[in-house]
Amino acid sequence: PAREQLRLRQSSAVWLSVPPTLAARWFAPRMAAFLQAQPGVSLHLSASTDVVDFDRDRVDLAIRHFDGHAPNLQAELLYADEARLYCAPAYAQRMGITQPADVVRASLLHNTLLPYWPQWIERYTDLSVAQMHAIPSLHFDQSMMAIEAAVHSQGLVLSSAILTQAEMREGTLIEPLPQRMPVGKGYYLVHSKHSPLRPAAQALKDWLLARAAAEVALLASAPLV
């Protein structure tokens, strides 16, 4: 056991746990840049929604979408989140989405990451509860599926800006309304407070924090339609 602990401590491997949609849409396109910067590191990526137990699981670092409060974890904010409304350009035109109350004519794409359609509608419209419940809805357990449905003109989705960067860049999604709802959560990089990070894990942590900091300003200034 002691020898195994020494081997792991000196190892160039690092284990990272990331929510599936974030892994596919944000981290995967950037992995090569990290490995180019740290060619000696062996990266092990786990795409999972499970809450990591750092005492039990073989994980060095995790990215979690939560409020940042975890007494036993070191948590550092990568991105403060907010619910932004997206849809395909043709869908916005066909449904006449020019103000918040226009969602009454659309279909709502719900996902478990940002399940805030009722709050969004209550905050930005005068629609009644009955009107809100009468709006057609589709429910997805993965944000990735809800975003894809929006790309294919199936409705309106509330999503995080870092999950829709490619679609916004390609023009397959637009943000037709300026209302952006704070959700009190964000993407945090977390690890155990009680175990020092090995060099490979520290290198990944430093890279993730630097990469996120460099992109935050771009997200904040993302143009509307």
JSON list of C-alpha atoms in Angstrom, two decimals:
[
{"chain": "A", "resi": 1, "resn": "PRO", "atom": "CA", "xyz": [0.00, 0.00, 0.00]},
{"chain": "A", "resi": 2, "resn": "ALA", "atom": "CA", "xyz": [2.75, 2.48, 0.88]},
{"chain": "A", "resi": 3, "resn": "ARG", "atom": "CA", "xyz": [4.57, 1.68, -2.35]},
{"chain": "A", "resi": 4, "resn": "GLU", "atom": "CA", "xyz": [1.32, 2.04, -4.29]},
{"chain": "A", "resi": 5, "resn": "GLN", "atom": "CA", "xyz": [0.70, 5.44, -2.70]},
{"chain": "A", "resi": 6, "resn": "LEU", "atom": "CA", "xyz": [4.20, 6.56, -3.65]},
{"chain": "A", "resi": 7, "resn": "ARG", "atom": "CA", "xyz": [3.72, 5.31, -7.21]},
{"chain": "A", "resi": 8, "resn": "LEU", "atom": "CA", "xyz": [0.45, 7.18, -7.56]},
{"chain": "A", "resi": 9, "resn": "ARG", "atom": "CA", "xyz": [1.90, 10.33, -6.02]},
{"chain": "A", "resi": 10, "resn": "GLN", "atom": "CA", "xyz": [4.73, 10.35, -8.53]},
{"chain": "A", "resi": 11, "resn": "SER", "atom": "CA", "xyz": [2.59, 9.25, -11.43]},
{"chain": "A", "resi": 12, "resn": "SER", "atom": "CA", "xyz": [2.11, 11.45, -14.47]},
{"chain": "A", "resi": 13, "resn": "ALA", "atom": "CA", "xyz": [-1.52, 10.31, -14.74]},
{"chain": "A", "resi": 14, "resn": "VAL", "atom": "CA", "xyz": [-4.45, 12.52, -13.77]},
{"chain": "A", "resi": 15, "resn": "TRP", "atom": "CA", "xyz": [-8.09, 11.54, -13.38]},
{"chain": "A", "resi": 16, "resn": "LEU", "atom": "CA", "xyz": [-10.77, 14.16, -14.15]},
{"chain": "A", "resi": 17, "resn": "SER", "atom": "CA", "xyz": [-14.54, 13.77, -13.74]},
{"chain": "A", "resi": 18, "resn": "VAL", "atom": "CA", "xyz": [-16.77, 16.07, -15.83]},
{"chain": "A", "resi": 19, "resn": "PRO", "atom": "CA", "xyz": [-20.55, 16.19, -16.46]},
{"chain": "A", "resi": 20, "resn": "PRO", "atom": "CA", "xyz": [-21.27, 14.49, -19.83]},
{"chain": "A", "resi": 21, "resn": "THR", "atom": "CA", "xyz": [-22.53, 17.52, -21.77]},
{"chain": "A", "resi": 22, "resn": "LEU", "atom": "CA", "xyz": [-19.68, 19.73, -20.55]},
{"chain": "A", "resi": 23, "resn": "ALA", "atom": "CA", "xyz": [-17.20, 16.95, -21.35]},
{"chain": "A", "resi": 24, "resn": "ALA", "atom": "CA", "xyz": [-18.46, 16.65, -24.92]},
{"chain": "A", "resi": 25, "resn": "ARG", "atom": "CA", "xyz": [-19.11, 20.30, -25.68]},
{"chain": "A", "resi": 26, "resn": "TRP", "atom": "CA", "xyz": [-16.42, 22.18, -23.77]},
{"chain": "A", "resi": 27, "resn": "PHE", "atom": "CA", "xyz": [-13.62, 19.94, -22.56]},
{"chain": "A", "resi": 28, "resn": "ALA", "atom": "CA", "xyz": [-13.24, 17.50, -25.45]},
{"chain": "A", "resi": 29, "resn": "PRO", "atom": "CA", "xyz": [-12.43, 20.21, -28.06]},
{"chain": "A", "resi": 30, "resn": "ARG", "atom": "CA", "xyz": [-9.76, 21.58, -25.68]},
{"chain": "A", "resi": 31, "resn": "MET", "atom": "CA", "xyz": [-8.10, 18.35, -24.54]},
{"chain": "A", "resi": 32, "resn": "ALA", "atom": "CA", "xyz": [-5.49, 18.42, -27.28]},
{"chain": "A", "resi": 33, "resn": "ALA", "atom": "CA", "xyz": [-4.38, 21.89, -26.19]},
{"chain": "A", "resi": 34, "resn": "PHE", "atom": "CA", "xyz": [-3.77, 20.66, -22.64]},
{"chain": "A", "resi": 35, "resn": "LEU", "atom": "CA", "xyz": [-1.89, 17.56, -23.77]},
{"chain": "A", "resi": 36, "resn": "GLN", "atom": "CA", "xyz": [0.23, 19.69, -26.10]},
{"chain": "A", "resi": 37, "resn": "ALA", "atom": "CA", "xyz": [1.08, 21.99, -23.18]},
{"chain": "A", "resi": 38, "resn": "GLN", "atom": "CA", "xyz": [1.76, 19.01, -20.89]},
{"chain": "A", "resi": 39, "resn": "PRO", "atom": "CA", "xyz": [2.94, 16.18, -23.19]},
{"chain": "A", "resi": 40, "resn": "GLY", "atom": "CA", "xyz": [4.12, 14.01, -20.29]},
{"chain": "A", "resi": 41, "resn": "VAL", "atom": "CA", "xyz": [0.70, 13.82, -18.65]},
{"chain": "A", "resi": 42, "resn": "SER", "atom": "CA", "xyz": [-1.63, 10.87, -19.13]},
{"chain": "A", "resi": 43, "resn": "LEU", "atom": "CA", "xyz": [-5.21, 12.14, -18.88]},
{"chain": "A", "resi": 44, "resn": "HIS", "atom": "CA", "xyz": [-8.09, 9.91, -17.80]},
{"chain": "A", "resi": 45, "resn": "LEU", "atom": "CA", "xyz": [-11.50, 11.51, -18.39]},
{"chain": "A", "resi": 46, "resn": "SER", "atom": "CA", "xyz": [-14.72, 10.28, -16.81]},
{"chain": "A", "resi": 47, "resn": "ALA", "atom": "CA", "xyz": [-17.96, 11.78, -18.10]},
{"chain": "A", "resi": 48, "resn": "SER", "atom": "CA", "xyz": [-20.44, 11.34, -15.28]},
{"chain": "A", "resi": 49, "resn": "THR", "atom": "CA", "xyz": [-23.17, 13.15, -13.38]},
{"chain": "A", "resi": 50, "resn": "ASP", "atom": "CA", "xyz": [-22.30, 11.23, -10.20]},
{"chain": "A", "resi": 51, "resn": "VAL", "atom": "CA", "xyz": [-21.03, 13.30, -7.29]},
{"chain": "A", "resi": 52, "resn": "VAL", "atom": "CA", "xyz": [-17.41, 12.26, -6.77]},
{"chain": "A", "resi": 53, "resn": "ASP", "atom": "CA", "xyz": [-16.28, 10.83, -3.47]},
{"chain": "A", "resi": 54, "resn": "PHE", "atom": "CA", "xyz": [-12.59, 11.77, -3.45]},
{"chain": "A", "resi": 55, "resn": "ASP", "atom": "CA", "xyz": [-11.90, 9.38, -0.57]},
{"chain": "A", "resi": 56, "resn": "ARG", "atom": "CA", "xyz": [-13.34, 6.41, -2.47]},
{"chain": "A", "resi": 57, "resn": "ASP", "atom": "CA", "xyz": [-13.11, 7.12, -6.20]},
{"chain": "A", "resi": 58, "resn": "ARG", "atom": "CA", "xyz": [-9.96, 7.29, -8.31]},
{"chain": "A", "resi": 59, "resn": "VAL", "atom": "CA", "xyz": [-10.46, 10.95, -9.22]},
{"chain": "A", "resi": 60, "resn": "ASP", "atom": "CA", "xyz": [-8.05, 13.85, -8.73]},
{"chain": "A", "resi": 61, "resn": "LEU", "atom": "CA", "xyz": [-10.23, 16.69, -9.96]},
{"chain": "A", "resi": 62, "resn": "ALA", "atom": "CA", "xyz": [-13.88, 17.13, -10.85]},
{"chain": "A", "resi": 63, "resn": "ILE", "atom": "CA", "xyz": [-15.95, 19.83, -12.46]},
{"chain": "A", "resi": 64, "resn": "ARG", "atom": "CA", "xyz": [-19.33, 20.21, -10.78]},
{"chain": "A", "resi": 65, "resn": "HIS", "atom": "CA", "xyz": [-22.34, 22.39, -11.56]},
{"chain": "A", "resi": 66, "resn": "PHE", "atom": "CA", "xyz": [-23.49, 23.64, -8.16]},
{"chain": "A", "resi": 67, "resn": "ASP", "atom": "CA", "xyz": [-23.46, 26.65, -5.81]},
{"chain": "A", "resi": 68, "resn": "GLY", "atom": "CA", "xyz": [-19.84, 26.18, -4.79]},
{"chain": "A", "resi": 69, "resn": "HIS", "atom": "CA", "xyz": [-20.55, 25.33, -1.16]},
{"chain": "A", "resi": 70, "resn": "ALA", "atom": "CA", "xyz": [-18.87, 22.07, -0.15]},
{"chain": "A", "resi": 71, "resn": "PRO", "atom": "CA", "xyz": [-17.10, 22.12, 3.24]},
{"chain": "A", "resi": 72, "resn": "ASN", "atom": "CA", "xyz": [-14.70, 19.25, 2.49]},
{"chain": "A", "resi": 73, "resn": "LEU", "atom": "CA", "xyz": [-13.75, 20.41, -0.99]},
{"chain": "A", "resi": 74, "resn": "GLN", "atom": "CA", "xyz": [-11.55, 23.07, -2.46]},
{"chain": "A", "resi": 75, "resn": "ALA", "atom": "CA", "xyz": [-13.89, 24.70, -5.00]},
{"chain": "A", "resi": 76, "resn": "GLU", "atom": "CA", "xyz": [-12.78, 27.29, -7.53]},
{"chain": "A", "resi": 77, "resn": "LEU", "atom": "CA", "xyz": [-15.18, 28.91, -9.97]},
{"chain": "A", "resi": 78, "resn": "LEU", "atom": "CA", "xyz": [-14.59, 28.30, -13.66]},
{"chain": "A", "resi": 79, "resn": "TYR", "atom": "CA", "xyz": [-17.80, 29.88, -14.99]},
{"chain": "A", "resi": 80, "resn": "ALA", "atom": "CA", "xyz": [-20.69, 31.58, -13.24]},
{"chain": "A", "resi": 81, "resn": "ASP", "atom": "CA", "xyz": [-23.80, 30.24, -14.93]},
{"chain": "A", "resi": 82, "resn": "GLU", "atom": "CA", "xyz": [-27.02, 31.84, -16.09]},
{"chain": "A", "resi": 83, "resn": "ALA", "atom": "CA", "xyz": [-29.96, 30.55, -18.08]},
{"chain": "A", "resi": 84, "resn": "ARG", "atom": "CA", "xyz": [-29.89, 31.94, -21.62]},
{"chain": "A", "resi": 85, "resn": "LEU", "atom": "CA", "xyz": [-32.60, 31.28, -24.17]},
{"chain": "A", "resi": 86, "resn": "TYR", "atom": "CA", "xyz": [-31.61, 29.73, -27.51]},
{"chain": "A", "resi": 87, "resn": "CYS", "atom": "CA", "xyz": [-33.33, 28.48, -30.63]},
{"chain": "A", "resi": 88, "resn": "ALA", "atom": "CA", "xyz": [-32.69, 27.97, -34.33]},
{"chain": "A", "resi": 89, "resn": "PRO", "atom": "CA", "xyz": [-32.87, 31.16, -36.43]},
{"chain": "A", "resi": 90, "resn": "ALA", "atom": "CA", "xyz": [-35.69, 29.81, -38.58]},
{"chain": "A", "resi": 91, "resn": "TYR", "atom": "CA", "xyz": [-37.65, 28.79, -35.48]},
{"chain": "A", "resi": 92, "resn": "ALA", "atom": "CA", "xyz": [-37.41, 32.29, -33.98]},
{"chain": "A", "resi": 93, "resn": "GLN", "atom": "CA", "xyz": [-38.68, 33.74, -37.25]},
{"chain": "A", "resi": 94, "resn": "ARG", "atom": "CA", "xyz": [-41.46, 31.21, -37.70]},
{"chain": "A", "resi": 95, "resn": "MET", "atom": "CA", "xyz": [-42.74, 31.60, -34.14]},
{"chain": "A", "resi": 96, "resn": "GLY", "atom": "CA", "xyz": [-42.20, 35.35, -34.01]},
{"chain": "A", "resi": 97, "resn": "ILE", "atom": "CA", "xyz": [-39.99, 35.27, -30.90]},
{"chain": "A", "resi": 98, "resn": "THR", "atom": "CA", "xyz": [-39.32, 38.95, -30.32]},
{"chain": "A", "resi": 99, "resn": "GLN", "atom": "CA", "xyz": [-40.35, 39.39, -26.68]},
{"chain": "A", "resi": 100, "resn": "PRO", "atom": "CA", "xyz": [-40.63, 37.06, -23.66]},
{"chain": "A", "resi": 101, "resn": "ALA", "atom": "CA", "xyz": [-44.40, 36.53, -23.84]},
{"chain": "A", "resi": 102, "resn": "ASP", "atom": "CA", "xyz": [-43.95, 35.08, -27.34]},
{"chain": "A", "resi": 103, "resn": "VAL", "atom": "CA", "xyz": [-42.82, 31.79, -25.75]},
{"chain": "A", "resi": 104, "resn": "VAL", "atom": "CA", "xyz": [-46.54, 31.01, -25.45]},
{"chain": "A", "resi": 105, "resn": "ARG", "atom": "CA", "xyz": [-46.48, 30.14, -29.17]},
{"chain": "A", "resi": 106, "resn": "ALA", "atom": "CA", "xyz": [-43.41, 27.90, -28.94]},
{"chain": "A", "resi": 107, "resn": "SER", "atom": "CA", "xyz": [-42.45, 24.51, -27.53]},
{"chain": "A", "resi": 108, "resn": "LEU", "atom": "CA", "xyz": [-40.27, 24.47, -24.43]},
{"chain": "A", "resi": 109, "resn": "LEU", "atom": "CA", "xyz": [-37.29, 22.12, -24.25]},
{"chain": "A", "resi": 110, "resn": "HIS", "atom": "CA", "xyz": [-36.63, 21.22, -20.61]},
{"chain": "A", "resi": 111, "resn": "ASN", "atom": "CA", "xyz": [-33.39, 19.74, -19.26]},
{"chain": "A", "resi": 112, "resn": "THR", "atom": "CA", "xyz": [-32.22, 18.68, -15.83]},
{"chain": "A", "resi": 113, "resn": "LEU", "atom": "CA", "xyz": [-29.20, 21.01, -15.76]},
{"chain": "A", "resi": 114, "resn": "LEU", "atom": "CA", "xyz": [-31.21, 24.23, -15.99]},
{"chain": "A", "resi": 115, "resn": "PRO", "atom": "CA", "xyz": [-34.83, 23.28, -15.18]},
{"chain": "A", "resi": 116, "resn": "TYR", "atom": "CA", "xyz": [-35.92, 26.88, -14.89]},
{"chain": "A", "resi": 117, "resn": "TRP", "atom": "CA", "xyz": [-38.66, 27.44, -17.46]},
{"chain": "A", "resi": 118, "resn": "PRO", "atom": "CA", "xyz": [-41.35, 28.14, -14.81]},
{"chain": "A", "resi": 119, "resn": "GLN", "atom": "CA", "xyz": [-39.10, 30.69, -13.06]},
{"chain": "A", "resi": 120, "resn": "TRP", "atom": "CA", "xyz": [-38.08, 32.29, -16.36]},
{"chain": "A", "resi": 121, "resn": "ILE", "atom": "CA", "xyz": [-41.69, 32.66, -17.48]},
{"chain": "A", "resi": 122, "resn": "GLU", "atom": "CA", "xyz": [-42.77, 34.05, -14.11]},
{"chain": "A", "resi": 123, "resn": "ARG", "atom": "CA", "xyz": [-39.88, 36.51, -14.04]},
{"chain": "A", "resi": 124, "resn": "TYR", "atom": "CA", "xyz": [-40.10, 37.86, -17.58]},
{"chain": "A", "resi": 125, "resn": "THR", "atom": "CA", "xyz": [-43.74, 37.48, -18.66]},
{"chain": "A", "resi": 126, "resn": "ASP", "atom": "CA", "xyz": [-47.28, 38.07, -17.40]},
{"chain": "A", "resi": 127, "resn": "LEU", "atom": "CA", "xyz": [-48.48, 34.68, -18.57]},
{"chain": "A", "resi": 128, "resn": "SER", "atom": "CA", "xyz": [-50.83, 32.89, -16.20]},
{"chain": "A", "resi": 129, "resn": "VAL", "atom": "CA", "xyz": [-50.07, 29.51, -14.69]},
{"chain": "A", "resi": 130, "resn": "ALA", "atom": "CA", "xyz": [-52.71, 28.00, -16.98]},
{"chain": "A", "resi": 131, "resn": "GLN", "atom": "CA", "xyz": [-51.11, 29.58, -20.05]},
{"chain": "A", "resi": 132, "resn": "MET", "atom": "CA", "xyz": [-47.69, 28.33, -18.97]},
{"chain": "A", "resi": 133, "resn": "HIS", "atom": "CA", "xyz": [-48.92, 24.77, -18.50]},
{"chain": "A", "resi": 134, "resn": "ALA", "atom": "CA", "xyz": [-50.62, 24.85, -21.89]},
{"chain": "A", "resi": 135, "resn": "ILE", "atom": "CA", "xyz": [-47.29, 25.42, -23.69]},
{"chain": "A", "resi": 136, "resn": "PRO", "atom": "CA", "xyz": [-46.07, 22.19, -25.34]},
{"chain": "A", "resi": 137, "resn": "SER", "atom": "CA", "xyz": [-43.01, 20.76, -23.59]},
{"chain": "A", "resi": 138, "resn": "LEU", "atom": "CA", "xyz": [-40.32, 18.19, -24.25]},
{"chain": "A", "resi": 139, "resn": "HIS", "atom": "CA", "xyz": [-38.17, 16.89, -21.37]},
{"chain": "A", "resi": 140, "resn": "PHE", "atom": "CA", "xyz": [-34.58, 15.64, -21.67]},
{"chain": "A", "resi": 141, "resn": "ASP", "atom": "CA", "xyz": [-32.26, 14.16, -19.05]},
{"chain": "A", "resi": 142, "resn": "GLN", "atom": "CA", "xyz": [-29.20, 15.37, -20.96]},
{"chain": "A", "resi": 143, "resn": "SER", "atom": "CA", "xyz": [-28.61, 19.00, -21.90]},
{"chain": "A", "resi": 144, "resn": "MET", "atom": "CA", "xyz": [-26.87, 17.82, -25.06]},
{"chain": "A", "resi": 145, "resn": "MET", "atom": "CA", "xyz": [-30.13, 16.34, -26.35]},
{"chain": "A", "resi": 146, "resn": "ALA", "atom": "CA", "xyz": [-32.11, 19.47, -25.57]},
{"chain": "A", "resi": 147, "resn": "ILE", "atom": "CA", "xyz": [-29.57, 21.62, -27.41]},
{"chain": "A", "resi": 148, "resn": "GLU", "atom": "CA", "xyz": [-29.67, 19.30, -30.42]},
{"chain": "A", "resi": 149, "resn": "ALA", "atom": "CA", "xyz": [-33.46, 19.48, -30.43]},
{"chain": "A", "resi": 150, "resn": "ALA", "atom": "CA", "xyz": [-33.25, 23.28, -30.48]},
{"chain": "A", "resi": 151, "resn": "VAL", "atom": "CA", "xyz": [-30.81, 23.16, -33.41]},
{"chain": "A", "resi": 152, "resn": "HIS", "atom": "CA", "xyz": [-33.40, 21.10, -35.29]},
{"chain": "A", "resi": 153, "resn": "SER", "atom": "CA", "xyz": [-36.13, 23.69, -34.67]},
{"chain": "A", "resi": 154, "resn": "GLN", "atom": "CA", "xyz": [-38.00, 21.64, -32.09]},
{"chain": "A", "resi": 155, "resn": "GLY", "atom": "CA", "xyz": [-38.38, 24.50, -29.62]},
{"chain": "A", "resi": 156, "resn": "LEU", "atom": "CA", "xyz": [-36.71, 26.91, -27.21]},
{"chain": "A", "resi": 157, "resn": "VAL", "atom": "CA", "xyz": [-34.04, 25.79, -24.75]},
{"chain": "A", "resi": 158, "resn": "LEU", "atom": "CA", "xyz": [-32.55, 27.40, -21.64]},
{"chain": "A", "resi": 159, "resn": "SER", "atom": "CA", "xyz": [-28.87, 26.57, -21.57]},
{"chain": "A", "resi": 160, "resn": "SER", "atom": "CA", "xyz": [-25.44, 27.61, -20.36]},
{"chain": "A", "resi": 161, "resn": "ALA", "atom": "CA", "xyz": [-23.42, 29.75, -22.72]},
{"chain": "A", "resi": 162, "resn": "ILE", "atom": "CA", "xyz": [-20.39, 27.44, -22.58]},
{"chain": "A", "resi": 163, "resn": "LEU", "atom": "CA", "xyz": [-22.51, 24.57, -23.91]},
{"chain": "A", "resi": 164, "resn": "THR", "atom": "CA", "xyz": [-23.71, 26.40, -27.01]},
{"chain": "A", "resi": 165, "resn": "GLN", "atom": "CA", "xyz": [-20.51, 28.06, -28.24]},
{"chain": "A", "resi": 166, "resn": "ALA", "atom": "CA", "xyz": [-20.14, 25.91, -31.35]},
{"chain": "A", "resi": 167, "resn": "GLU", "atom": "CA", "xyz": [-23.77, 26.40, -32.43]},
{"chain": "A", "resi": 168, "resn": "MET", "atom": "CA", "xyz": [-23.60, 30.16, -31.85]},
{"chain": "A", "resi": 169, "resn": "ARG", "atom": "CA", "xyz": [-20.37, 30.35, -33.83]},
{"chain": "A", "resi": 170, "resn": "GLU", "atom": "CA", "xyz": [-21.86, 28.31, -36.69]},
{"chain": "A", "resi": 171, "resn": "GLY", "atom": "CA", "xyz": [-25.17, 30.18, -36.61]},
{"chain": "A", "resi": 172, "resn": "THR", "atom": "CA", "xyz": [-27.29, 27.08, -36.00]},
{"chain": "A", "resi": 173, "resn": "LEU", "atom": "CA", "xyz": [-28.52, 28.63, -32.75]},
{"chain": "A", "resi": 174, "resn": "ILE", "atom": "CA", "xyz": [-29.24, 32.23, -31.87]},
{"chain": "A", "resi": 175, "resn": "GLU", "atom": "CA", "xyz": [-30.12, 34.03, -28.66]},
{"chain": "A", "resi": 176, "resn": "PRO", "atom": "CA", "xyz": [-33.33, 35.80, -29.75]},
{"chain": "A", "resi": 177, "resn": "LEU", "atom": "CA", "xyz": [-34.03, 37.56, -26.45]},
{"chain": "A", "resi": 178, "resn": "PRO", "atom": "CA", "xyz": [-31.73, 39.53, -24.13]},
{"chain": "A", "resi": 179, "resn": "GLN", "atom": "CA", "xyz": [-33.18, 38.13, -20.90]},
{"chain": "A", "resi": 180, "resn": "ARG", "atom": "CA", "xyz": [-30.49, 36.13, -19.08]},
{"chain": "A", "resi": 181, "resn": "MET", "atom": "CA", "xyz": [-31.59, 34.68, -15.75]},
{"chain": "A", "resi": 182, "resn": "PRO", "atom": "CA", "xyz": [-29.10, 34.22, -12.89]},
{"chain": "A", "resi": 183, "resn": "VAL", "atom": "CA", "xyz": [-29.33, 30.74, -11.36]},
{"chain": "A", "resi": 184, "resn": "GLY", "atom": "CA", "xyz": [-26.97, 30.99, -8.39]},
{"chain": "A", "resi": 185, "resn": "LYS", "atom": "CA", "xyz": [-24.82, 28.14, -9.68]},
{"chain": "A", "resi": 186, "resn": "GLY", "atom": "CA", "xyz": [-21.72, 27.72, -11.75]},
{"chain": "A", "resi": 187, "resn": "TYR", "atom": "CA", "xyz": [-19.15, 25.28, -13.02]},
{"chain": "A", "resi": 188, "resn": "TYR", "atom": "CA", "xyz": [-16.63, 24.74, -10.23]},
{"chain": "A", "resi": 189, "resn": "LEU", "atom": "CA", "xyz": [-13.34, 22.87, -10.29]},
{"chain": "A", "resi": 190, "resn": "VAL", "atom": "CA", "xyz": [-13.18, 20.84, -7.08]},
{"chain": "A", "resi": 191, "resn": "HIS", "atom": "CA", "xyz": [-10.81, 18.53, -5.27]},
{"chain": "A", "resi": 192, "resn": "SER", "atom": "CA", "xyz": [-10.29, 17.24, -1.76]},
{"chain": "A", "resi": 193, "resn": "LYS", "atom": "CA", "xyz": [-9.02, 19.70, 0.82]},
{"chain": "A", "resi": 194, "resn": "HIS", "atom": "CA", "xyz": [-7.30, 16.91, 2.69]},
{"chain": "A", "resi": 195, "resn": "SER", "atom": "CA", "xyz": [-5.02, 15.44, 0.01]},
{"chain": "A", "resi": 196, "resn": "PRO", "atom": "CA", "xyz": [-2.40, 17.49, -1.84]},
{"chain": "A", "resi": 197, "resn": "LEU", "atom": "CA", "xyz": [-2.61, 17.34, -5.60]},
{"chain": "A", "resi": 198, "resn": "ARG", "atom": "CA", "xyz": [0.07, 15.42, -7.43]},
{"chain": "A", "resi": 199, "resn": "PRO", "atom": "CA", "xyz": [2.05, 17.43, -10.03]},
{"chain": "A", "resi": 200, "resn": "ALA", "atom": "CA", "xyz": [0.03, 16.16, -13.00]},
{"chain": "A", "resi": 201, "resn": "ALA", "atom": "CA", "xyz": [-3.25, 17.07, -11.31]},
{"chain": "A", "resi": 202, "resn": "GLN", "atom": "CA", "xyz": [-1.90, 20.48, -10.29]},
{"chain": "A", "resi": 203, "resn": "ALA", "atom": "CA", "xyz": [-0.85, 21.11, -13.89]},
{"chain": "A", "resi": 204, "resn": "LEU", "atom": "CA", "xyz": [-4.37, 20.29, -15.13]},
{"chain": "A", "resi": 205, "resn": "LYS", "atom": "CA", "xyz": [-5.94, 22.47, -12.45]},
{"chain": "A", "resi": 206, "resn": "ASP", "atom": "CA", "xyz": [-3.73, 25.43, -13.37]},
{"chain": "A", "resi": 207, "resn": "TRP", "atom": "CA", "xyz": [-4.48, 24.95, -17.06]},
{"chain": "A", "resi": 208, "resn": "LEU", "atom": "CA", "xyz": [-8.26, 24.69, -16.55]},
{"chain": "A", "resi": 209, "resn": "LEU", "atom": "CA", "xyz": [-8.39, 27.83, -14.41]},
{"chain": "A", "resi": 210, "resn": "ALA", "atom": "CA", "xyz": [-6.27, 29.79, -16.89]},
{"chain": "A", "resi": 211, "resn": "ARG", "atom": "CA", "xyz": [-8.27, 28.57, -19.89]},
{"chain": "A", "resi": 212, "resn": "ALA", "atom": "CA", "xyz": [-11.59, 29.41, -18.25]},
{"chain": "A", "resi": 213, "resn": "ALA", "atom": "CA", "xyz": [-10.39, 32.87, -17.21]},
{"chain": "A", "resi": 214, "resn": "ALA", "atom": "CA", "xyz": [-9.33, 33.59, -20.78]},
{"chain": "A", "resi": 215, "resn": "GLU", "atom": "CA", "xyz": [-12.78, 32.65, -22.10]},
{"chain": "A", "resi": 216, "resn": "VAL", "atom": "CA", "xyz": [-15.05, 34.28, -19.51]},
{"chain": "A", "resi": 217, "resn": "ALA", "atom": "CA", "xyz": [-14.81, 37.72, -21.07]},
{"chain": "A", "resi": 218, "resn": "LEU", "atom": "CA", "xyz": [-15.72, 36.31, -24.49]},
{"chain": "A", "resi": 219, "resn": "LEU", "atom": "CA", "xyz": [-18.83, 34.65, -23.08]},
{"chain": "A", "resi": 220, "resn": "ALA", "atom": "CA", "xyz": [-19.89, 37.79, -21.25]},
{"chain": "A", "resi": 221, "resn": "SER", "atom": "CA", "xyz": [-19.72, 39.78, -24.46]},
{"chain": "A", "resi": 222, "resn": "ALA", "atom": "CA", "xyz": [-21.44, 37.15, -26.64]},
{"chain": "A", "resi": 223, "resn": "PRO", "atom": "CA", "xyz": [-23.69, 39.08, -29.02]},
{"chain": "A", "resi": 224, "resn": "LEU", "atom": "CA", "xyz": [-27.41, 38.73, -29.22]},
{"chain": "A", "resi": 225, "resn": "VAL", "atom": "CA", "xyz": [-29.15, 38.47, -32.58]}
]
